[in-house]
Amino acid sequence: CALPILTVTPTADAPSLSAAASAAYTENAAGTTLSSGFTLTDPDDVSMASATVTIATGLSTGDVLAAVTTGTNITASYSTVTGALTLSGTDSVANYQTVLRSVTYSSTSDDPTLNNTTRTLNWSVVDANSDGAGAATGSASTTLTVTPTADAPTLSAAASAAYTENAAGTTL
């Protein structure tokens, strides 16, 4: 009697991401951490291949995303044109989670709310296909509120001026 052959075909399970629903930044402040409690799990992969955090809506001149990658195999690169912080390099789920928890937003602009007071940030993580079932992508989003501050006006004038009595006016 022949035994039946059972073939099991694995499927790719996407990483599960949980990012803060909202975050806040005040103009001229140091970078604000977007999701210090970010969690990342994957039921069928022990490593991640890449991640991206993108300012999907509201991108303004001066917007900057950054991450701390020290002690990992992950490299970070930010594009001011697309508003995308790209993290690349195969590394553990734990290391990717740590780096994603360190992502900060800041602005170098003196008017970061000129076009928008909010930014929608999309997070995506691609697993490393360590189970051979195919790579899969998980995603989450965060809404960032940017608060402007009143910038004091600046005034420039000559350090000194000379005027002769009864002469025509002198421009200062």
C-alpha atoms as an extended CHARMM CRD file, in Angstrom:
* protein
*
       172  EXT
         1         1  CYS       CA              0.0000000000        0.0000000000        0.0000000000  PROA      1               0.0000000000
         2         2  ALA       CA              1.4900000000        3.3150000000       -1.0960000000  PROA      2               0.0000000000
         3         3  LEU       CA              1.2860000000        6.2360000000        1.2530000000  PROA      3               0.0000000000
         4         4  PRO       CA             -0.0620000000        9.4790000000       -0.1570000000  PROA      4               0.0000000000
         5         5  ILE       CA              2.4370000000       12.2380000000       -0.7520000000  PROA      5               0.0000000000
         6         6  LEU       CA              1.6630000000       15.4860000000        0.9780000000  PROA      6               0.0000000000
         7         7  THR       CA              3.1760000000       18.6070000000       -0.5010000000  PROA      7               0.0000000000
         8         8  VAL       CA              3.2690000000       21.7340000000        1.6500000000  PROA      8               0.0000000000
         9         9  THR       CA              3.6920000000       25.0070000000       -0.1940000000  PROA      9               0.0000000000
        10        10  PRO       CA              4.8380000000       27.8710000000        2.0160000000  PROA      10              0.0000000000
        11        11  THR       CA              3.2940000000       31.3120000000        1.6550000000  PROA      11              0.0000000000
        12        12  ALA       CA              5.0000000000       34.5820000000        2.4050000000  PROA      12              0.0000000000
        13        13  ASP       CA              3.6450000000       36.2570000000        5.5220000000  PROA      13              0.0000000000
        14        14  ALA       CA              4.1610000000       40.0090000000        5.5930000000  PROA      14              0.0000000000
        15        15  PRO       CA              5.9530000000       41.6310000000        8.5030000000  PROA      15              0.0000000000
        16        16  SER       CA              3.6060000000       43.1870000000       11.0540000000  PROA      16              0.0000000000
        17        17  LEU       CA              4.3120000000       46.8450000000       11.8300000000  PROA      17              0.0000000000
        18        18  SER       CA              2.8960000000       49.0590000000       14.5240000000  PROA      18              0.0000000000
        19        19  ALA       CA              3.8550000000       52.7350000000       14.3810000000  PROA      19              0.0000000000
        20        20  ALA       CA              2.5500000000       55.6560000000       16.4250000000  PROA      20              0.0000000000
        21        21  ALA       CA             -0.6530000000       57.0310000000       14.9020000000  PROA      21              0.0000000000
        22        22  SER       CA              0.5020000000       60.6060000000       15.4660000000  PROA      22              0.0000000000
        23        23  ALA       CA              3.5510000000       62.6700000000       16.3320000000  PROA      23              0.0000000000
        24        24  ALA       CA              4.3110000000       66.3720000000       16.7700000000  PROA      24              0.0000000000
        25        25  TYR       CA              7.1840000000       68.7100000000       15.9010000000  PROA      25              0.0000000000
        26        26  THR       CA              7.6900000000       72.3740000000       16.7980000000  PROA      26              0.0000000000
        27        27  GLU       CA              9.6110000000       74.6480000000       14.4380000000  PROA      27              0.0000000000
        28        28  ASN       CA             13.3000000000       75.1590000000       15.3290000000  PROA      28              0.0000000000
        29        29  ALA       CA             13.2640000000       72.2420000000       17.7810000000  PROA      29              0.0000000000
        30        30  ALA       CA             15.6660000000       69.3150000000       17.7320000000  PROA      30              0.0000000000
        31        31  GLY       CA             14.4860000000       66.3130000000       15.7300000000  PROA      31              0.0000000000
        32        32  THR       CA             11.4450000000       64.5910000000       17.1860000000  PROA      32              0.0000000000
        33        33  THR       CA             11.2840000000       60.8050000000       17.4100000000  PROA      33              0.0000000000
        34        34  LEU       CA              8.3070000000       59.6420000000       15.3450000000  PROA      34              0.0000000000
        35        35  SER       CA              7.5320000000       56.2770000000       16.9550000000  PROA      35              0.0000000000
        36        36  SER       CA              9.6770000000       55.2930000000       19.9400000000  PROA      36              0.0000000000
        37        37  GLY       CA              7.3590000000       52.3290000000       20.5950000000  PROA      37              0.0000000000
        38        38  PHE       CA              7.5050000000       51.0200000000       17.0020000000  PROA      38              0.0000000000
        39        39  THR       CA              7.0630000000       47.2430000000       16.8970000000  PROA      39              0.0000000000
        40        40  LEU       CA              8.0790000000       44.8310000000       14.1650000000  PROA      40              0.0000000000
        41        41  THR       CA              7.3580000000       41.1110000000       14.0200000000  PROA      41              0.0000000000
        42        42  ASP       CA              7.3490000000       38.5110000000       11.2710000000  PROA      42              0.0000000000
        43        43  PRO       CA              5.9250000000       35.0170000000       11.7590000000  PROA      43              0.0000000000
        44        44  ASP       CA              8.0790000000       33.3860000000        9.0950000000  PROA      44              0.0000000000
        45        45  ASP       CA             11.2830000000       35.4390000000        8.7640000000  PROA      45              0.0000000000
        46        46  VAL       CA             14.1090000000       36.1400000000       11.1790000000  PROA      46              0.0000000000
        47        47  SER       CA             15.6860000000       38.8870000000        9.0650000000  PROA      47              0.0000000000
        48        48  MET       CA             14.5330000000       41.9890000000        7.2310000000  PROA      48              0.0000000000
        49        49  ALA       CA             16.0040000000       43.2240000000        3.9450000000  PROA      49              0.0000000000
        50        50  SER       CA             14.9430000000       46.8750000000        3.8470000000  PROA      50              0.0000000000
        51        51  ALA       CA             12.6060000000       49.5290000000        5.1560000000  PROA      51              0.0000000000
        52        52  THR       CA             11.3940000000       52.9190000000        3.9880000000  PROA      52              0.0000000000
        53        53  VAL       CA              9.8340000000       55.8310000000        5.8250000000  PROA      53              0.0000000000
        54        54  THR       CA              8.3830000000       58.3180000000        3.3580000000  PROA      54              0.0000000000
        55        55  ILE       CA              6.7870000000       61.7230000000        3.7880000000  PROA      55              0.0000000000
        56        56  ALA       CA              3.9060000000       60.7770000000        1.5050000000  PROA      56              0.0000000000
        57        57  THR       CA              1.9040000000       64.0020000000        1.8050000000  PROA      57              0.0000000000
        58        58  GLY       CA              2.8990000000       67.4620000000        2.9500000000  PROA      58              0.0000000000
        59        59  LEU       CA              6.6000000000       67.2370000000        2.0120000000  PROA      59              0.0000000000
        60        60  SER       CA              8.1270000000       70.7120000000        2.3280000000  PROA      60              0.0000000000
        61        61  THR       CA             11.5440000000       72.1980000000        1.6410000000  PROA      61              0.0000000000
        62        62  GLY       CA             13.7450000000       71.6020000000        4.6730000000  PROA      62              0.0000000000
        63        63  ASP       CA             12.0440000000       68.3860000000        5.8450000000  PROA      63              0.0000000000
        64        64  VAL       CA             14.5720000000       65.8180000000        7.1050000000  PROA      64              0.0000000000
        65        65  LEU       CA             14.1450000000       62.2080000000        8.2530000000  PROA      65              0.0000000000
        66        66  ALA       CA             17.0740000000       60.4830000000        9.9750000000  PROA      66              0.0000000000
        67        67  ALA       CA             17.8020000000       57.2520000000       11.8510000000  PROA      67              0.0000000000
        68        68  VAL       CA             20.5510000000       55.8440000000       14.0670000000  PROA      68              0.0000000000
        69        69  THR       CA             22.0710000000       52.6910000000       12.5350000000  PROA      69              0.0000000000
        70        70  THR       CA             25.1710000000       52.3210000000       14.7390000000  PROA      70              0.0000000000
        71        71  GLY       CA             25.9500000000       48.6950000000       15.5920000000  PROA      71              0.0000000000
        72        72  THR       CA             23.8080000000       47.2300000000       12.7940000000  PROA      72              0.0000000000
        73        73  ASN       CA             24.2540000000       46.0800000000        9.1870000000  PROA      73              0.0000000000
        74        74  ILE       CA             21.6970000000       48.7080000000        8.1560000000  PROA      74              0.0000000000
        75        75  THR       CA             22.5600000000       51.8380000000        6.1790000000  PROA      75              0.0000000000
        76        76  ALA       CA             20.3510000000       54.9220000000        5.9910000000  PROA      76              0.0000000000
        77        77  SER       CA             19.9020000000       57.3390000000        3.1040000000  PROA      77              0.0000000000
        78        78  TYR       CA             17.4990000000       60.2970000000        2.8950000000  PROA      78              0.0000000000
        79        79  SER       CA             16.2650000000       61.9690000000       -0.3090000000  PROA      79              0.0000000000
        80        80  THR       CA             15.1040000000       65.5780000000        0.0280000000  PROA      80              0.0000000000
        81        81  VAL       CA             13.4540000000       65.2440000000       -3.3920000000  PROA      81              0.0000000000
        82        82  THR       CA             11.1850000000       62.2980000000       -2.5430000000  PROA      82              0.0000000000
        83        83  GLY       CA             11.0680000000       62.6450000000        1.2530000000  PROA      83              0.0000000000
        84        84  ALA       CA             12.0980000000       59.0020000000        1.6040000000  PROA      84              0.0000000000
        85        85  LEU       CA             14.4030000000       57.6180000000        4.2780000000  PROA      85              0.0000000000
        86        86  THR       CA             15.6610000000       54.3090000000        2.8960000000  PROA      86              0.0000000000
        87        87  LEU       CA             17.1040000000       51.6980000000        5.2260000000  PROA      87              0.0000000000
        88        88  SER       CA             18.9130000000       48.8290000000        3.5470000000  PROA      88              0.0000000000
        89        89  GLY       CA             20.9890000000       45.8120000000        4.4790000000  PROA      89              0.0000000000
        90        90  THR       CA             19.8880000000       42.4110000000        5.7100000000  PROA      90              0.0000000000
        91        91  ASP       CA             19.7090000000       42.3840000000        9.4930000000  PROA      91              0.0000000000
        92        92  SER       CA             17.6680000000       40.9230000000       12.3450000000  PROA      92              0.0000000000
        93        93  VAL       CA             14.0860000000       41.8710000000       13.1250000000  PROA      93              0.0000000000
        94        94  ALA       CA             15.3380000000       43.2700000000       16.4580000000  PROA      94              0.0000000000
        95        95  ASN       CA             17.9130000000       45.5440000000       14.7900000000  PROA      95              0.0000000000
        96        96  TYR       CA             15.3850000000       46.8480000000       12.2480000000  PROA      96              0.0000000000
        97        97  GLN       CA             12.9230000000       47.5210000000       15.0570000000  PROA      97              0.0000000000
        98        98  THR       CA             15.5890000000       49.4360000000       17.0160000000  PROA      98              0.0000000000
        99        99  VAL       CA             16.5590000000       51.5460000000       13.9900000000  PROA      99              0.0000000000
       100       100  LEU       CA             12.9100000000       52.2660000000       13.1010000000  PROA      100             0.0000000000
       101       101  ARG       CA             12.2780000000       53.3500000000       16.6980000000  PROA      101             0.0000000000
       102       102  SER       CA             15.0690000000       55.9240000000       16.2750000000  PROA      102             0.0000000000
       103       103  VAL       CA             13.6060000000       57.6430000000       13.1710000000  PROA      103             0.0000000000
       104       104  THR       CA             13.3510000000       61.3970000000       13.6810000000  PROA      104             0.0000000000
       105       105  TYR       CA             11.7930000000       64.3030000000       11.8120000000  PROA      105             0.0000000000
       106       106  SER       CA             13.2070000000       67.8070000000       11.7760000000  PROA      106             0.0000000000
       107       107  SER       CA             13.0340000000       70.8170000000        9.5050000000  PROA      107             0.0000000000
       108       108  THR       CA             15.7390000000       73.2560000000        8.4740000000  PROA      108             0.0000000000
       109       109  SER       CA             13.1060000000       75.6770000000        7.1530000000  PROA      109             0.0000000000
       110       110  ASP       CA             12.2170000000       78.9570000000        8.8580000000  PROA      110             0.0000000000
       111       111  ASP       CA              8.6560000000       78.3340000000        7.6620000000  PROA      111             0.0000000000
       112       112  PRO       CA              7.9870000000       74.5750000000        7.7700000000  PROA      112             0.0000000000
       113       113  THR       CA              4.2240000000       75.1390000000        7.6600000000  PROA      113             0.0000000000
       114       114  LEU       CA              4.2390000000       77.2950000000        4.5020000000  PROA      114             0.0000000000
       115       115  ASN       CA              2.5380000000       74.5490000000        2.4600000000  PROA      115             0.0000000000
       116       116  ASN       CA              1.1650000000       72.2110000000        5.1520000000  PROA      116             0.0000000000
       117       117  THR       CA              0.9200000000       71.8630000000        8.9150000000  PROA      117             0.0000000000
       118       118  THR       CA              0.7230000000       68.0660000000        8.6700000000  PROA      118             0.0000000000
       119       119  ARG       CA              2.7790000000       65.3400000000        7.0790000000  PROA      119             0.0000000000
       120       120  THR       CA              1.6170000000       61.7850000000        6.4190000000  PROA      120             0.0000000000
       121       121  LEU       CA              4.4780000000       59.3390000000        6.8670000000  PROA      121             0.0000000000
       122       122  ASN       CA              4.2680000000       55.8610000000        5.3880000000  PROA      122             0.0000000000
       123       123  TRP       CA              6.3920000000       53.0910000000        6.8900000000  PROA      123             0.0000000000
       124       124  SER       CA              7.1570000000       49.9080000000        4.9380000000  PROA      124             0.0000000000
       125       125  VAL       CA              9.3840000000       46.9400000000        5.7610000000  PROA      125             0.0000000000
       126       126  VAL       CA             10.3960000000       44.1210000000        3.4150000000  PROA      126             0.0000000000
       127       127  ASP       CA             11.4170000000       40.7970000000        4.9300000000  PROA      127             0.0000000000
       128       128  ALA       CA             14.5190000000       38.9390000000        3.7860000000  PROA      128             0.0000000000
       129       129  ASN       CA             12.6900000000       35.8140000000        2.5750000000  PROA      129             0.0000000000
       130       130  SER       CA             14.6230000000       33.7130000000        5.0870000000  PROA      130             0.0000000000
       131       131  ASP       CA             11.9260000000       31.0340000000        4.8710000000  PROA      131             0.0000000000
       132       132  GLY       CA             12.1520000000       30.7650000000        1.0670000000  PROA      132             0.0000000000
       133       133  ALA       CA              8.4330000000       31.5080000000        0.6230000000  PROA      133             0.0000000000
       134       134  GLY       CA              9.0350000000       34.8620000000       -1.0740000000  PROA      134             0.0000000000
       135       135  ALA       CA              9.6150000000       38.3340000000        0.2760000000  PROA      135             0.0000000000
       136       136  ALA       CA              6.6460000000       40.2230000000        1.6980000000  PROA      136             0.0000000000
       137       137  THR       CA              6.0540000000       43.8190000000        2.7300000000  PROA      137             0.0000000000
       138       138  GLY       CA              4.2860000000       45.2300000000        5.7830000000  PROA      138             0.0000000000
       139       139  SER       CA              3.1690000000       48.8310000000        6.1770000000  PROA      139             0.0000000000
       140       140  ALA       CA              1.8980000000       51.4300000000        8.6640000000  PROA      140             0.0000000000
       141       141  SER       CA              1.4170000000       55.2090000000        8.7660000000  PROA      141             0.0000000000
       142       142  THR       CA              1.8720000000       58.1630000000       11.1140000000  PROA      142             0.0000000000
       143       143  THR       CA              0.4140000000       61.6780000000       10.9420000000  PROA      143             0.0000000000
       144       144  LEU       CA              2.8860000000       64.3630000000       11.9810000000  PROA      144             0.0000000000
       145       145  THR       CA              1.6650000000       67.7970000000       13.0700000000  PROA      145             0.0000000000
       146       146  VAL       CA              4.1340000000       70.6600000000       12.6290000000  PROA      146             0.0000000000
       147       147  THR       CA              3.6690000000       73.7280000000       14.8430000000  PROA      147             0.0000000000
       148       148  PRO       CA              5.1990000000       77.0190000000       13.6890000000  PROA      148             0.0000000000
       149       149  THR       CA              6.8680000000       79.5040000000       16.0240000000  PROA      149             0.0000000000
       150       150  ALA       CA              6.9090000000       83.2740000000       15.6570000000  PROA      150             0.0000000000
       151       151  ASP       CA             10.2470000000       84.3070000000       14.2310000000  PROA      151             0.0000000000
       152       152  ALA       CA             11.4180000000       87.7450000000       15.3390000000  PROA      152             0.0000000000
       153       153  PRO       CA             11.9330000000       90.1550000000       12.4490000000  PROA      153             0.0000000000
       154       154  THR       CA             15.4680000000       91.2070000000       11.6730000000  PROA      154             0.0000000000
       155       155  LEU       CA             16.4450000000       94.7870000000       10.9660000000  PROA      155             0.0000000000
       156       156  SER       CA             19.6460000000       95.9450000000        9.3560000000  PROA      156             0.0000000000
       157       157  ALA       CA             20.8210000000       99.5500000000        9.3800000000  PROA      157             0.0000000000
       158       158  ALA       CA             24.0650000000      101.3850000000        8.8980000000  PROA      158             0.0000000000
       159       159  ALA       CA             26.1510000000      101.5630000000       12.0580000000  PROA      159             0.0000000000
       160       160  SER       CA             26.4540000000      105.3370000000       11.6690000000  PROA      160             0.0000000000
       161       161  ALA       CA             25.3680000000      108.1390000000        9.3630000000  PROA      161             0.0000000000
       162       162  ALA       CA             26.3960000000      111.7510000000        8.8830000000  PROA      162             0.0000000000
       163       163  TYR       CA             24.1830000000      114.7330000000        8.1920000000  PROA      163             0.0000000000
       164       164  THR       CA             25.1000000000      118.3600000000        7.6310000000  PROA      164             0.0000000000
       165       165  GLU       CA             22.6580000000      120.9270000000        8.9190000000  PROA      165             0.0000000000
       166       166  ASN       CA             20.4590000000      122.4880000000        6.1840000000  PROA      166             0.0000000000
       167       167  ALA       CA             21.7040000000      119.9200000000        3.6410000000  PROA      167             0.0000000000
       168       168  ALA       CA             19.4630000000      117.6530000000        1.5620000000  PROA      168             0.0000000000
       169       169  GLY       CA             18.1700000000      114.5470000000        3.3270000000  PROA      169             0.0000000000
       170       170  THR       CA             20.5470000000      111.6190000000        3.8900000000  PROA      170             0.0000000000
       171       171  THR       CA             19.5020000000      108.0320000000        3.2330000000  PROA      171             0.0000000000
       172       172  LEU       CA             20.1400000000      105.7720000000        6.1870000000  PROA      172             0.0000000000
